[in-house]
Coordinates of C-alpha atoms and ligand atoms in Angstrom, one line a residue:
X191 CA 255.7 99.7 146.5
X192 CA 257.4 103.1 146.4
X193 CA 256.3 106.0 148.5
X194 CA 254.6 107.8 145.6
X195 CA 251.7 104.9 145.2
X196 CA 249.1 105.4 148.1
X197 CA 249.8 109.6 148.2
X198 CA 246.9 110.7 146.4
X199 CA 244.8 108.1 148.2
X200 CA 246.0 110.1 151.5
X201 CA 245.5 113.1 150.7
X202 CA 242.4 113.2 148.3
X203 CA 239.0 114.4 150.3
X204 CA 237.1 111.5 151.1
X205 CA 233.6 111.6 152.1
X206 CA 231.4 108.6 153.7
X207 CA 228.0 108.6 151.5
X208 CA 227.3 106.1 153.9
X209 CA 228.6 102.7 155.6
X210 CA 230.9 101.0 152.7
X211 CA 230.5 103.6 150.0
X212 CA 233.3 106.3 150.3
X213 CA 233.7 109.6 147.9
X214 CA 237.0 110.3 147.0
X215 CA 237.3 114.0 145.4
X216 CA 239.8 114.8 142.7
X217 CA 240.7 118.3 141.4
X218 CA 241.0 116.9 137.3
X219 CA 241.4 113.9 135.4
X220 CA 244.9 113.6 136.1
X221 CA 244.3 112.9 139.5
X222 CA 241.5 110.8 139.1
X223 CA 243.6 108.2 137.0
X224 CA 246.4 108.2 139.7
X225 CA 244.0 108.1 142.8
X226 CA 242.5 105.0 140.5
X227 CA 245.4 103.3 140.3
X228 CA 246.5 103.3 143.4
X229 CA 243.2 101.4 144.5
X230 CA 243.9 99.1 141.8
X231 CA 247.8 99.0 142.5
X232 CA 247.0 98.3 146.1
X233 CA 244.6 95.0 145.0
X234 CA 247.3 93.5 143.1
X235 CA 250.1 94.4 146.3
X236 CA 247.7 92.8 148.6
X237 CA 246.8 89.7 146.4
X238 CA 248.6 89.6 143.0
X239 CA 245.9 86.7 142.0
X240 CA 243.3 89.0 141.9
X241 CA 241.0 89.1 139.7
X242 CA 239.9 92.5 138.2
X243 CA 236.9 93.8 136.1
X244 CA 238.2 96.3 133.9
X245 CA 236.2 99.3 131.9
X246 CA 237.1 101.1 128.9
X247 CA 236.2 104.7 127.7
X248 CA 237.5 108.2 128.3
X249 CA 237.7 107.8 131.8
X250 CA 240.1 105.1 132.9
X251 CA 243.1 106.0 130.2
X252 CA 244.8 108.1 132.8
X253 CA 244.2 105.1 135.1
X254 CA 245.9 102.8 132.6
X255 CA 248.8 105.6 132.2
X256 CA 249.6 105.2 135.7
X257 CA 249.3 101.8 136.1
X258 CA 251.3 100.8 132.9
X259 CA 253.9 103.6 134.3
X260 CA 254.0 101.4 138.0
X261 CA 254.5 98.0 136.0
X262 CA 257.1 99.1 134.0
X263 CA 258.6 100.9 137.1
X264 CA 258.3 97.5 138.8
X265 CA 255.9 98.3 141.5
X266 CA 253.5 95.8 140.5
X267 CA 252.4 93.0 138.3
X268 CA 249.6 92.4 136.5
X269 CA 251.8 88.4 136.0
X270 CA 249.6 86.6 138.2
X271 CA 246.0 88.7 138.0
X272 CA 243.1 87.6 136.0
X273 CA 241.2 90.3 134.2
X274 CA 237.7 90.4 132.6
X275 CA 236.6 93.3 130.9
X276 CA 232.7 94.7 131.4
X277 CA 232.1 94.9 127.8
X278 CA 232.7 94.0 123.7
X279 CA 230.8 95.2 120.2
X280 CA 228.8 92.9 119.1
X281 CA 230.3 92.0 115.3
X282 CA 234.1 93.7 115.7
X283 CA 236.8 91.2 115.3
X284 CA 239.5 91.7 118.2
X285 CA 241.7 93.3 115.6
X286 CA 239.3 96.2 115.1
X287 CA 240.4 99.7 115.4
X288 CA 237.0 100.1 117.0
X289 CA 237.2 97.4 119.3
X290 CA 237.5 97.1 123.3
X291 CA 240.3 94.4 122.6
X292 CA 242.2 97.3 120.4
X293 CA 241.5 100.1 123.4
X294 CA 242.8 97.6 125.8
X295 CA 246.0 96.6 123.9
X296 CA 246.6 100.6 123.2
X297 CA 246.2 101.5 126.9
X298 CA 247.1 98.5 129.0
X299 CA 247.7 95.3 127.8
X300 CA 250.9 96.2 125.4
X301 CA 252.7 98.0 128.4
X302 CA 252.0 95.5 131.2
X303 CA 253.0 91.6 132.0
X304 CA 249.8 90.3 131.8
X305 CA 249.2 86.7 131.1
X306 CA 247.2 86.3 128.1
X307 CA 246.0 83.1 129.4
X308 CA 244.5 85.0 131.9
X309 CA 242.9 88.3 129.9
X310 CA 239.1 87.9 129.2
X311 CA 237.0 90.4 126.9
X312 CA 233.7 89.3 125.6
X313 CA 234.4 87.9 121.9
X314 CA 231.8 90.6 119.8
X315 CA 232.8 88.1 117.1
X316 CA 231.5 84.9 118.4
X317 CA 229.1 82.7 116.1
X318 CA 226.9 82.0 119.1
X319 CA 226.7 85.2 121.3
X320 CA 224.6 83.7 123.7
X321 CA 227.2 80.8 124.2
X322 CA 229.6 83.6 124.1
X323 CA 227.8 85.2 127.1
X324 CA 226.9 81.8 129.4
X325 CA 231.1 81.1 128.7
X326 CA 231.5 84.7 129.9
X327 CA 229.9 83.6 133.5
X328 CA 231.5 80.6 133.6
X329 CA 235.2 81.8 133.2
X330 CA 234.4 84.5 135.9
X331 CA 233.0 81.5 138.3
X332 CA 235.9 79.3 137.5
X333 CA 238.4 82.3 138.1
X334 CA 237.0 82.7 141.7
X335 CA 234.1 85.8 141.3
X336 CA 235.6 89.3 140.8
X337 CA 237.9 90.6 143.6
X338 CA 237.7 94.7 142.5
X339 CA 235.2 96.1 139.7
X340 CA 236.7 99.3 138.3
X341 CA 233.7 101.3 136.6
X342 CA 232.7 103.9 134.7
X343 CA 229.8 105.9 134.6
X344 CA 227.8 106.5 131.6
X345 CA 225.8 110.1 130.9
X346 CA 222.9 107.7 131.0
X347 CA 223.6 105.6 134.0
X348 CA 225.0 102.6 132.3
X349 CA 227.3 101.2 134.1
X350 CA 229.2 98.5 131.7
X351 CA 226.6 98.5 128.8
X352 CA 224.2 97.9 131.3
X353 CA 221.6 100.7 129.7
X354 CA 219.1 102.4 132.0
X355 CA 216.2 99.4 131.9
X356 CA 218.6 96.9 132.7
X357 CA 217.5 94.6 135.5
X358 CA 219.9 94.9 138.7
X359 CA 220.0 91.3 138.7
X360 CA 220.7 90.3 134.7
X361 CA 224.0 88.7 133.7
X362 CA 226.3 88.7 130.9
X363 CA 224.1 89.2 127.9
X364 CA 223.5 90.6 124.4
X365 CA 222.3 94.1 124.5
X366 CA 221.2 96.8 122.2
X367 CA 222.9 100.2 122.7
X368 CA 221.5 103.5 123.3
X369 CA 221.7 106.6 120.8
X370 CA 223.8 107.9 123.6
X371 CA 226.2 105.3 124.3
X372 CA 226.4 104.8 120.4
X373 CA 227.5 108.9 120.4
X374 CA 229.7 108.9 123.2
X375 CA 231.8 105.6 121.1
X376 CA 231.4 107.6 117.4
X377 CA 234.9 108.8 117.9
X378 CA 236.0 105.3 117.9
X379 CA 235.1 105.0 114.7
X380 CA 235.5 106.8 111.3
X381 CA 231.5 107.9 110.9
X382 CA 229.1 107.8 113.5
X383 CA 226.8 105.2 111.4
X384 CA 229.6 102.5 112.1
X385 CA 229.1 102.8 116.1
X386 CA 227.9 98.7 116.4
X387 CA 223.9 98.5 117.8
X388 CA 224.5 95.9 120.0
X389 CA 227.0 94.7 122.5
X390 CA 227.9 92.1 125.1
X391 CA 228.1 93.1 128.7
X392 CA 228.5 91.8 132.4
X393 CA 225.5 91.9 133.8
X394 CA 224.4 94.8 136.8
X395 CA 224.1 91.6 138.7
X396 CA 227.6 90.0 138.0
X397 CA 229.2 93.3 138.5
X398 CA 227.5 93.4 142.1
X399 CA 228.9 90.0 143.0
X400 CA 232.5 91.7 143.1
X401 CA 233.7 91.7 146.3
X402 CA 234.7 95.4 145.9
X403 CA 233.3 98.2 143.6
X404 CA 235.5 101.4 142.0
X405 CA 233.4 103.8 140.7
X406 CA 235.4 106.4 138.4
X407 CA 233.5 109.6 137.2
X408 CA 234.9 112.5 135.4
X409 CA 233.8 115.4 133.8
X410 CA 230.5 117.9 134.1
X411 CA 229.0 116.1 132.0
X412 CA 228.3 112.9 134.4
X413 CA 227.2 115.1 137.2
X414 CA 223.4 114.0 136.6
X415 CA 224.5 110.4 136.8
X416 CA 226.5 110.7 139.1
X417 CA 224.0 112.0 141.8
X418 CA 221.0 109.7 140.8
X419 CA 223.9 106.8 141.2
X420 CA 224.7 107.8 144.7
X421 CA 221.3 109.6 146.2
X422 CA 218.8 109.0 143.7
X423 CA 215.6 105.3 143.9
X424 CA 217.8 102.5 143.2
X425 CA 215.9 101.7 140.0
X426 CA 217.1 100.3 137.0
X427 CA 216.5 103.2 135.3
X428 CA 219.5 104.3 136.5
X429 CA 221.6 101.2 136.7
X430 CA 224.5 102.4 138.2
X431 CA 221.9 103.3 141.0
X432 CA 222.4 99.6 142.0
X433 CA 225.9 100.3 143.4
X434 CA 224.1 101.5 146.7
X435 CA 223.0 98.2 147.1
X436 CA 226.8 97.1 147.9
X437 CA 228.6 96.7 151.0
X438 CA 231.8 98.1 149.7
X439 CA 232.3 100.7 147.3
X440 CA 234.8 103.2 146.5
X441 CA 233.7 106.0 144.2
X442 CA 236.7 109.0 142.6
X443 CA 235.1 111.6 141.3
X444 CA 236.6 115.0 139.7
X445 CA 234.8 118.1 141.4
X446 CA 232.9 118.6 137.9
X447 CA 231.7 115.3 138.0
X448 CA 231.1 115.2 142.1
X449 CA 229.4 119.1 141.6
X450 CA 225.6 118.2 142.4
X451 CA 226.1 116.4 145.4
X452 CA 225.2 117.9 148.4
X453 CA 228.3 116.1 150.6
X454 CA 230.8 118.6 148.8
X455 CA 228.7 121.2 149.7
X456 CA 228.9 119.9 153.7
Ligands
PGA27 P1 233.6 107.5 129.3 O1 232.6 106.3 129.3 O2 234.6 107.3 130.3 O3 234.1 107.6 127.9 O4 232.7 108.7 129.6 C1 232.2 105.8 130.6 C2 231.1 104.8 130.4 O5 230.3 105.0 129.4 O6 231.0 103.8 131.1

C-alpha cells in the first residue's frame, strides 16, 4: 500500500466514546470518504478474503471514489473479497435505474475486480421474498459471518432499512419503508410516488454479528441520529442505537454531523 492510504486515519481526531467504539472527526465529505476507505482498504490489506457489508446512499460515494481510485491504482483488490450489501427495493429488477444493484455498479462494482461470484445484494425481484431473505442468511453463514460492516446512518436511525421499531435482534427480512427513507431515495427515481414501499434488509441483528462495525455519518442533518446512536437508550427506536452494544466499532463523522456530541466539545 502506498504512503497516502492510512494518512487521514493518522491524522483525523479520534475520540474514545468508550472501550471499542472510537470517533473519528472529519472536516467534509471529502474526507470522510477517504478516512472510510482507508478502514476498508486496510481490511482487504490485512485479509483480502474478507468479507464486507456494504451500504448505499449519499454517504459512501466518496468512499467508493477512493476505493475504486486505490484498485485501479493497484493498492488493493476487491479479487478475493466477498461482499453483501445491507439492503434491495422490493419489486426493482437489478437493471433498474432505481435500484441498489444500479448504485453499486455506478459507484463500485464497474471500477473494481470484484468477483461476481462473490457480490451479494438482496434480489428486490425474487418470486419468494421470504426465501429470498432465509437465502440471504445462509450465503452470509456460508461465506464465514461478516468481517467489517460499513454503515450509514439514516435521519431516522435506520441503520440498513432497519427503521426505528426494528428489533435489535431481527434478521434479513421484508420491510416496509418509512415516509422518510422513501424521501431521502425520491431522487433515485423520476417522481417521488415511484420510491418502492417495501424493501429487503440485513437484519440489526446480522449486522451486529460482524466482527467489526464502520459507522459513516455526514451532514447536519444526521446530527440528531447521530447522538441518540452514540449516547442516547439503546432502544430500537433508534436502531442504530444498537451499535453500542458492540465490542468494536469505528464511527467517521463530518463536524456537521458529529456537532451535538458533547466529546467534540471536550
Ligand atoms: P444517505 O443515507 O447516505 O443518503 O444519507 C444513509 C442511510 O439512509 O443509511
Amino acid at each position: 500500500m502506498k504512503e497516502a492510504v492510512g494518512s487521514i486515519l493518522d491524522f483525523a481526531p479520534r475520540k474514545l466514546i468508550r472501550p471499542g467504539l472510537v470517533l473519528l472527526l472529519t472536516q467534509d465529505a471529502e474526507q470522510l470518504g477517504c478516512a472510510a476507505a482507508e478502514v476498508v482498504a486496510k481490511q482487504l490489506l490485512a485479509k483480502p478474503t474478507s468479507v464486507l457489508a456494504l451500504p448505499t446512499g449519499r454517504t459512501p460515494i466518496g468512499m467508493y471514489r477512493f476505493l475504486a481510485e486505490m484498485c485501479r491504482q493497484g493498492q488493493i483488490s476487491f479479487h478475493s473479497a466477498t461482499t453483501f450489501n445491507l439492503d434491495e427495493f422490493v419489486g426493482l429488477e437489478p437493471s433498474h435505474p432505481g435500484s441498489y444493484h444500479t448504485y453499486m455498479r455506478r459507484h463500485l462494482l464497474d471500477h473494481v475486480d470484484a468477483d461476481p461470484a462473490r457480490v451479494h445484494i438482496p434480489a428486490g425481484d425474487a418470486p419468494c421474498l421470504d426465501c429470498e431473505c432465509d437465502r440471504y442468511e445462509s450465503e452470509i453463514s456460508r461465506a464465514g459471518g461478516l468481517d467489517l460492516a460499513v454503515l450509514g446512518i439514516g435521519e431516522n436511525g435506520h441503520i440498513g432499512f432497519n427503521e426505528p421499531g426494528s428489533p435489535l435482534d431481527s434478521r434479513t427480512r421484508v420491510v416496509a419503508l418509512t415516509p422518510s427513507s422513501r424521501a431521502a431515495n425520491a431522487h433515485l427515481f423520476a417522481c417521488p410516488e415511484d420510491v418502492p414501499q417495501q424493501a429487503i434488509t440485513m437484519g440489526v441483528g446480522t449486522i451486529l454479528e460482524a466482527r467489526r462495525l464502520l459507522l459513516l455519518a455526514n451532514g447536519p442533518a444526521k446530527a440528531d441520529a447521530l447522538y441518540r446512536a452514540l449516547h442516547g437508550p439503546i432502544a430500537s427506536a433508534s436502531p442504530a442505537s444498537a451499535i453500542q452494544l458492540h465490542p468494536n466499532v469505528v464511527v467517521i463523522a463530518d463536524t456537521t454531523a458529529a456537532a451535538r456530541l458533547p466529546e467534540i466539545a471536550t
